[in-house]
Coordinates of C-alpha atoms in Angstrom, one line a residue:
M1 CA 82.0 80.3 59.6
V2 CA 81.3 81.3 63.2
R3 CA 80.7 78.5 65.7
N4 CA 78.5 79.1 68.7
D5 CA 79.8 76.1 70.7
I6 CA 83.0 76.0 72.6
T7 CA 83.3 72.3 73.4
R8 CA 86.6 71.2 74.9
T9 CA 89.3 69.5 73.0
L10 CA 90.3 65.9 73.7
S11 CA 93.2 67.1 75.8
D12 CA 90.8 69.1 77.9
M13 CA 93.1 72.2 77.9
P14 CA 91.8 75.2 79.8
I15 CA 90.1 77.6 77.4
V16 CA 91.1 81.2 77.0
A17 CA 88.6 83.1 75.1
L18 CA 89.4 86.5 73.4
P19 CA 86.3 88.5 72.4
A20 CA 86.8 90.3 69.1
V21 CA 84.0 92.8 68.6
G22 CA 83.7 96.5 68.4
H23 CA 86.7 98.9 67.9
L24 CA 89.7 97.1 69.3
L25 CA 93.4 97.9 69.7
H26 CA 95.5 95.3 67.9
F27 CA 98.4 95.5 70.4
E28 CA 96.5 94.1 73.4
L29 CA 94.6 91.5 71.3
G30 CA 97.9 90.4 69.7
V31 CA 99.7 90.2 73.1
A32 CA 97.1 88.0 74.6
Y33 CA 97.0 85.7 71.6
E34 CA 100.8 85.5 71.4
I35 CA 101.3 84.7 75.1
F36 CA 98.5 82.2 75.6
G37 CA 98.7 80.7 72.2
N38 CA 102.4 79.7 72.2
P39 CA 103.3 77.2 75.0
P40 CA 106.9 77.2 76.2
R41 CA 108.7 73.9 76.4
E42 CA 108.7 74.2 80.2
A43 CA 104.9 73.8 80.2
T44 CA 105.0 70.0 80.5
D45 CA 101.6 69.8 82.2
G46 CA 99.7 71.3 79.3
W47 CA 98.8 74.7 78.1
Y48 CA 95.8 76.7 76.9
D49 CA 93.3 76.4 74.1
V50 CA 93.0 80.0 72.8
R51 CA 89.9 80.9 70.9
L52 CA 88.8 84.1 69.2
C53 CA 85.1 84.8 69.7
G54 CA 82.9 87.3 67.9
P55 CA 79.8 87.7 65.7
G56 CA 81.9 88.0 62.5
P57 CA 84.9 89.7 60.9
V58 CA 86.1 92.7 62.9
K59 CA 88.6 95.4 62.1
V60 CA 91.4 95.5 64.6
G61 CA 93.7 98.3 63.8
P62 CA 95.0 97.7 60.3
F63 CA 94.0 94.1 60.4
T64 CA 90.8 92.2 59.9
V65 CA 90.1 89.3 62.3
E66 CA 87.7 86.5 61.7
P67 CA 86.6 84.8 64.9
E68 CA 86.0 81.1 64.8
Y69 CA 83.5 81.1 67.6
G70 CA 80.5 83.3 68.5
L71 CA 80.3 85.5 71.6
E72 CA 78.0 83.0 73.2
A73 CA 81.0 80.8 73.5
L74 CA 82.5 83.0 76.2
A75 CA 80.3 81.4 78.8
G76 CA 82.1 78.1 78.2
A77 CA 85.6 79.4 78.7
D78 CA 87.8 79.1 81.8
T79 CA 89.3 82.6 81.3
V80 CA 88.0 85.5 79.2
I81 CA 90.5 88.3 78.3
V82 CA 88.9 91.5 77.1
P83 CA 91.2 93.5 74.9
A84 CA 91.4 97.3 74.9
C85 CA 88.7 99.5 73.3
A86 CA 90.1 101.9 70.8
D87 CA 87.6 104.6 71.8
V88 CA 86.2 104.7 75.3
D89 CA 83.7 107.4 74.2
A90 CA 82.1 105.2 71.6
P91 CA 79.1 103.1 72.7
L92 CA 80.2 99.6 73.9
P93 CA 78.6 96.7 71.9
P94 CA 75.8 95.6 74.2
E95 CA 76.2 92.0 73.0
L96 CA 79.8 92.1 74.2
V97 CA 78.9 93.4 77.6
E98 CA 76.2 90.8 78.0
A99 CA 78.5 88.0 76.9
V100 CA 81.2 89.0 79.4
R101 CA 78.6 89.2 82.2
A102 CA 77.2 85.8 81.3
A103 CA 80.7 84.3 81.2
H104 CA 81.4 85.6 84.7
E105 CA 78.1 84.2 86.0
A106 CA 79.1 80.9 84.5
G107 CA 82.3 80.9 86.5
A108 CA 84.8 82.2 84.1
R109 CA 87.8 84.2 85.2
I110 CA 87.5 87.7 83.6
A111 CA 90.5 89.9 82.8
S112 CA 90.7 93.2 81.0
L113 CA 93.6 94.8 79.3
C114 CA 93.9 98.5 79.3
T115 CA 90.6 100.2 78.4
G116 CA 88.9 96.8 78.2
A117 CA 88.1 97.6 81.9
F118 CA 85.2 99.8 80.6
V119 CA 83.5 96.6 79.3
L120 CA 83.9 95.0 82.7
G121 CA 82.5 98.1 84.3
A122 CA 79.5 98.1 82.0
A123 CA 78.9 94.5 82.9
G124 CA 78.8 95.4 86.6
L125 CA 82.0 93.4 87.4
L126 CA 83.9 96.3 88.9
D127 CA 81.4 97.2 91.5
G128 CA 82.9 96.9 94.9
R129 CA 86.2 95.8 93.4
R130 CA 89.6 97.4 92.9
A131 CA 90.4 98.1 89.3
T132 CA 92.8 99.9 87.0
T133 CA 93.1 101.0 83.4
H134 CA 95.5 103.2 81.4
W135 CA 96.3 106.2 83.5
A136 CA 94.8 108.6 80.9
H137 CA 91.4 107.0 81.3
A138 CA 91.3 106.2 85.0
A139 CA 89.3 109.3 86.0
E140 CA 86.7 108.6 83.4
L141 CA 86.4 104.9 84.5
S142 CA 86.0 106.1 88.1
A143 CA 83.4 108.7 87.1
R144 CA 81.3 106.1 85.1
H145 CA 81.6 103.4 87.8
P146 CA 81.7 105.2 91.2
R147 CA 81.2 101.9 93.0
A148 CA 84.6 100.6 91.7
E149 CA 87.8 101.5 93.5
V150 CA 89.9 102.7 90.6
D151 CA 93.6 102.9 91.2
P152 CA 95.4 104.8 88.4
D153 CA 98.9 104.0 89.8
V154 CA 99.3 100.3 89.6
L155 CA 100.1 97.9 86.8
Y156 CA 97.3 95.5 87.4
T157 CA 94.7 94.4 90.0
D158 CA 93.7 90.9 91.0
N159 CA 90.3 90.3 92.6
G160 CA 90.4 86.5 92.1
S161 CA 87.7 86.1 89.4
V162 CA 88.1 89.7 88.0
L163 CA 91.4 91.2 87.0
T164 CA 92.3 94.4 85.3
A165 CA 95.5 95.7 83.7
A166 CA 96.8 99.2 82.9
G167 CA 98.0 100.1 79.4
K168 CA 100.3 98.4 76.9
A169 CA 103.2 96.8 78.7
A170 CA 101.1 96.2 81.8
A171 CA 98.9 94.0 79.7
V172 CA 101.9 91.7 79.3
D173 CA 102.4 91.8 83.1
L174 CA 98.9 90.7 83.8
C175 CA 99.1 87.8 81.2
L176 CA 102.3 86.7 82.9
H177 CA 100.6 86.9 86.3
L178 CA 97.8 84.6 85.1
I179 CA 100.4 82.1 83.8
H180 CA 102.1 82.3 87.1
L181 CA 98.9 81.5 88.9
D182 CA 98.1 78.6 86.6
H183 CA 101.6 77.1 86.0
G184 CA 103.9 78.5 88.5
A185 CA 106.9 80.9 88.5
A186 CA 109.2 78.8 86.4
V187 CA 106.8 78.6 83.4
A188 CA 105.9 82.3 83.7
N189 CA 109.5 83.2 83.8
A190 CA 110.2 81.1 80.7
V191 CA 107.4 83.0 78.8
A192 CA 108.9 86.3 80.0
R193 CA 112.3 85.4 78.8
R194 CA 110.9 84.5 75.4
L195 CA 109.2 88.0 75.3
V196 CA 112.4 89.6 76.5
M197 CA 110.5 91.0 79.5
P198 CA 111.3 91.4 83.2
L199 CA 110.7 88.1 84.9
H200 CA 108.2 89.6 87.3
R201 CA 106.7 93.0 88.0
P202 CA 104.2 93.0 90.9
G203 CA 100.8 94.4 90.2
G204 CA 101.2 97.1 92.8
Q205 CA 104.2 98.6 91.0
A206 CA 103.4 102.0 89.6
Q207 CA 102.8 102.6 85.9
F208 CA 105.9 105.0 85.8
V209 CA 104.0 107.7 84.0
S210 CA 102.9 111.2 84.8
T211 CA 99.3 110.9 85.8
P212 CA 97.2 113.7 84.2
V213 CA 96.7 116.3 86.8
Q214 CA 94.0 118.3 85.1
A215 CA 95.5 121.6 86.1
T216 CA 94.2 123.0 82.9
G217 CA 90.8 122.8 81.3
D218 CA 87.3 124.3 81.8
H219 CA 86.3 122.3 84.9
G220 CA 85.7 124.1 88.2
L221 CA 88.9 123.0 89.8
A222 CA 91.3 124.1 87.1
H223 CA 92.5 127.3 88.8
L224 CA 92.7 125.7 92.2
L225 CA 94.8 122.8 90.9
A226 CA 97.2 125.1 89.1
W227 CA 97.5 127.3 92.2
A228 CA 98.3 124.2 94.4
Q229 CA 100.8 122.8 91.9
Q230 CA 102.8 126.0 92.2
R231 CA 103.0 125.6 96.0
L232 CA 103.8 121.9 96.4
D233 CA 106.9 122.8 98.5
R234 CA 104.5 124.2 101.2
P235 CA 102.5 122.3 103.8
L236 CA 99.1 122.6 102.1
T237 CA 96.1 121.1 103.8
V238 CA 92.5 120.4 102.6
T239 CA 91.4 123.5 104.6
D240 CA 93.9 125.6 102.7
L241 CA 92.5 124.3 99.4
A242 CA 88.9 124.8 100.5
R243 CA 89.6 128.3 101.7
R244 CA 91.3 129.1 98.4
A245 CA 88.3 127.7 96.5
N246 CA 85.9 129.6 98.8
T247 CA 84.0 126.4 99.7
S248 CA 83.8 123.9 102.5
P249 CA 86.3 120.9 102.9
R250 CA 83.4 118.5 102.5
H251 CA 82.1 120.1 99.3
L252 CA 85.6 120.3 97.9
G253 CA 86.1 116.6 98.6
R254 CA 83.0 115.8 96.5
Q255 CA 84.3 118.0 93.7
F256 CA 87.7 116.3 93.7
R257 CA 86.2 112.9 93.6
A258 CA 83.9 113.8 90.6
T259 CA 86.6 115.7 88.7
V260 CA 89.9 113.9 89.3
G261 CA 88.8 110.6 90.9
Q262 CA 90.8 111.2 94.1
T263 CA 90.4 113.0 97.4
P264 CA 92.2 116.3 97.9
L265 CA 94.8 114.7 100.1
Q266 CA 95.4 111.8 97.6
W267 CA 95.7 114.3 94.8
L268 CA 98.2 116.4 96.7
L269 CA 100.3 113.4 97.6
T270 CA 100.2 112.2 94.0
Q271 CA 101.4 115.6 92.7
R272 CA 104.2 115.7 95.3
V273 CA 105.4 112.3 94.2
R274 CA 105.1 113.2 90.5
R275 CA 107.2 116.4 91.2
A276 CA 109.8 114.2 93.0
Q277 CA 109.9 112.0 89.9
E278 CA 110.6 115.0 87.7
L279 CA 113.4 116.2 90.0
L280 CA 114.9 112.7 90.3
E281 CA 114.9 112.4 86.5
A282 CA 116.2 115.8 85.6
T283 CA 118.5 116.9 88.5
D284 CA 121.3 115.7 90.8
E285 CA 119.6 117.1 93.9
S286 CA 119.8 114.9 97.0
V287 CA 116.8 113.0 98.2
E288 CA 116.8 115.3 101.2
A289 CA 116.6 118.4 99.0
I290 CA 113.9 116.9 96.8
A291 CA 111.9 116.1 100.0
R292 CA 112.0 119.7 100.9
A293 CA 111.2 120.9 97.4
T294 CA 108.1 118.7 97.2
G295 CA 106.7 119.4 100.6
M296 CA 107.5 116.0 102.0
G297 CA 109.7 117.5 104.7
T298 CA 112.2 114.8 105.3
A299 CA 113.9 112.1 103.2
T300 CA 112.3 109.4 105.3
T301 CA 108.9 110.7 104.5
L302 CA 109.7 110.9 100.8
R303 CA 111.1 107.4 100.7
R304 CA 108.0 106.0 102.4
Q305 CA 105.5 107.8 100.3
F306 CA 107.5 107.3 97.1
G307 CA 107.8 103.6 97.7
R308 CA 104.1 103.3 98.4
T309 CA 103.1 105.2 95.3
V310 CA 105.7 104.2 92.7
G311 CA 106.7 100.8 94.1
V312 CA 110.5 101.4 94.2
S313 CA 112.8 103.7 96.1
P314 CA 113.8 107.2 94.9
T315 CA 117.3 106.0 94.3
T316 CA 116.2 103.0 92.2
Y317 CA 113.9 105.2 90.3
R318 CA 116.7 107.7 89.6
H319 CA 119.0 104.9 88.3
S320 CA 116.3 103.8 85.9
F321 CA 115.0 107.1 84.6
R322 CA 117.7 109.8 85.2
T323 CA 118.1 111.8 82.0
P324 CA 121.8 112.3 81.3
P325 CA 122.9 116.0 80.9
P326 CA 123.7 117.2 77.4
T327 CA 127.3 116.9 76.3

């Protein structure tokens, strides 16, 4: 039986509501339920009351979930965590979008995990705010919600009342971040230890993945992007790209924003950093040599831009991701 009220318990624990409706991914829903539903012994000042909310039984991956509360109950929660959508091309349930919007208007803190950001975008909560999602869907999120500042290269974003996380493991990072905000570092670290996770990864740290560069496909920039990627060791400018595309720099900027969700300069920098990641993983070339091979010029420039984009130094990245040569 689905209840439409979400009255507080006698202990008055903060309510974390998880909407379960539509086509959901079970990993993100399970992560949120596990983290907020199991208090560590270090949480001596109380924990959360976790509640599944939805109109009825819903298929979540190979499982069937039966929410105890209706979607109207989101408006009475302190925090609403929207799990990932299994198919971003499928229509979003309008009742879910409206319930999330109503919860935010009622003062709830709204967080999305992975592609759950599309629900927040449809509810108008990303307009004028910085947001992220799984890197594979960042361009689509930006195209659908141009008033949002979509950053495909971070683990999570925190706008106070609206938070978004990238894919999979980044969902855990955002949940730990929320616990850190509510209960402090010691309790958040205790939960991380239970999950066998790093104690803290800042939201600004990169997703450590190869962002889709869209160098292939049937869009108008495909040939230009492929041409530029073959010349990343050269000092390319927006003027060079516009000349190659036989268009003006201003028009090219609009094309880039619509197609890849970045300006031409941002895209170039992203590709140079990604190429540097590949060389750090697969070769023993020095940082100076990699800087030249990626068009960064100097090791100092590479370290600065790499740190800003990836969140760690080239040396640290190599230690973590260097592929050992075959024996």
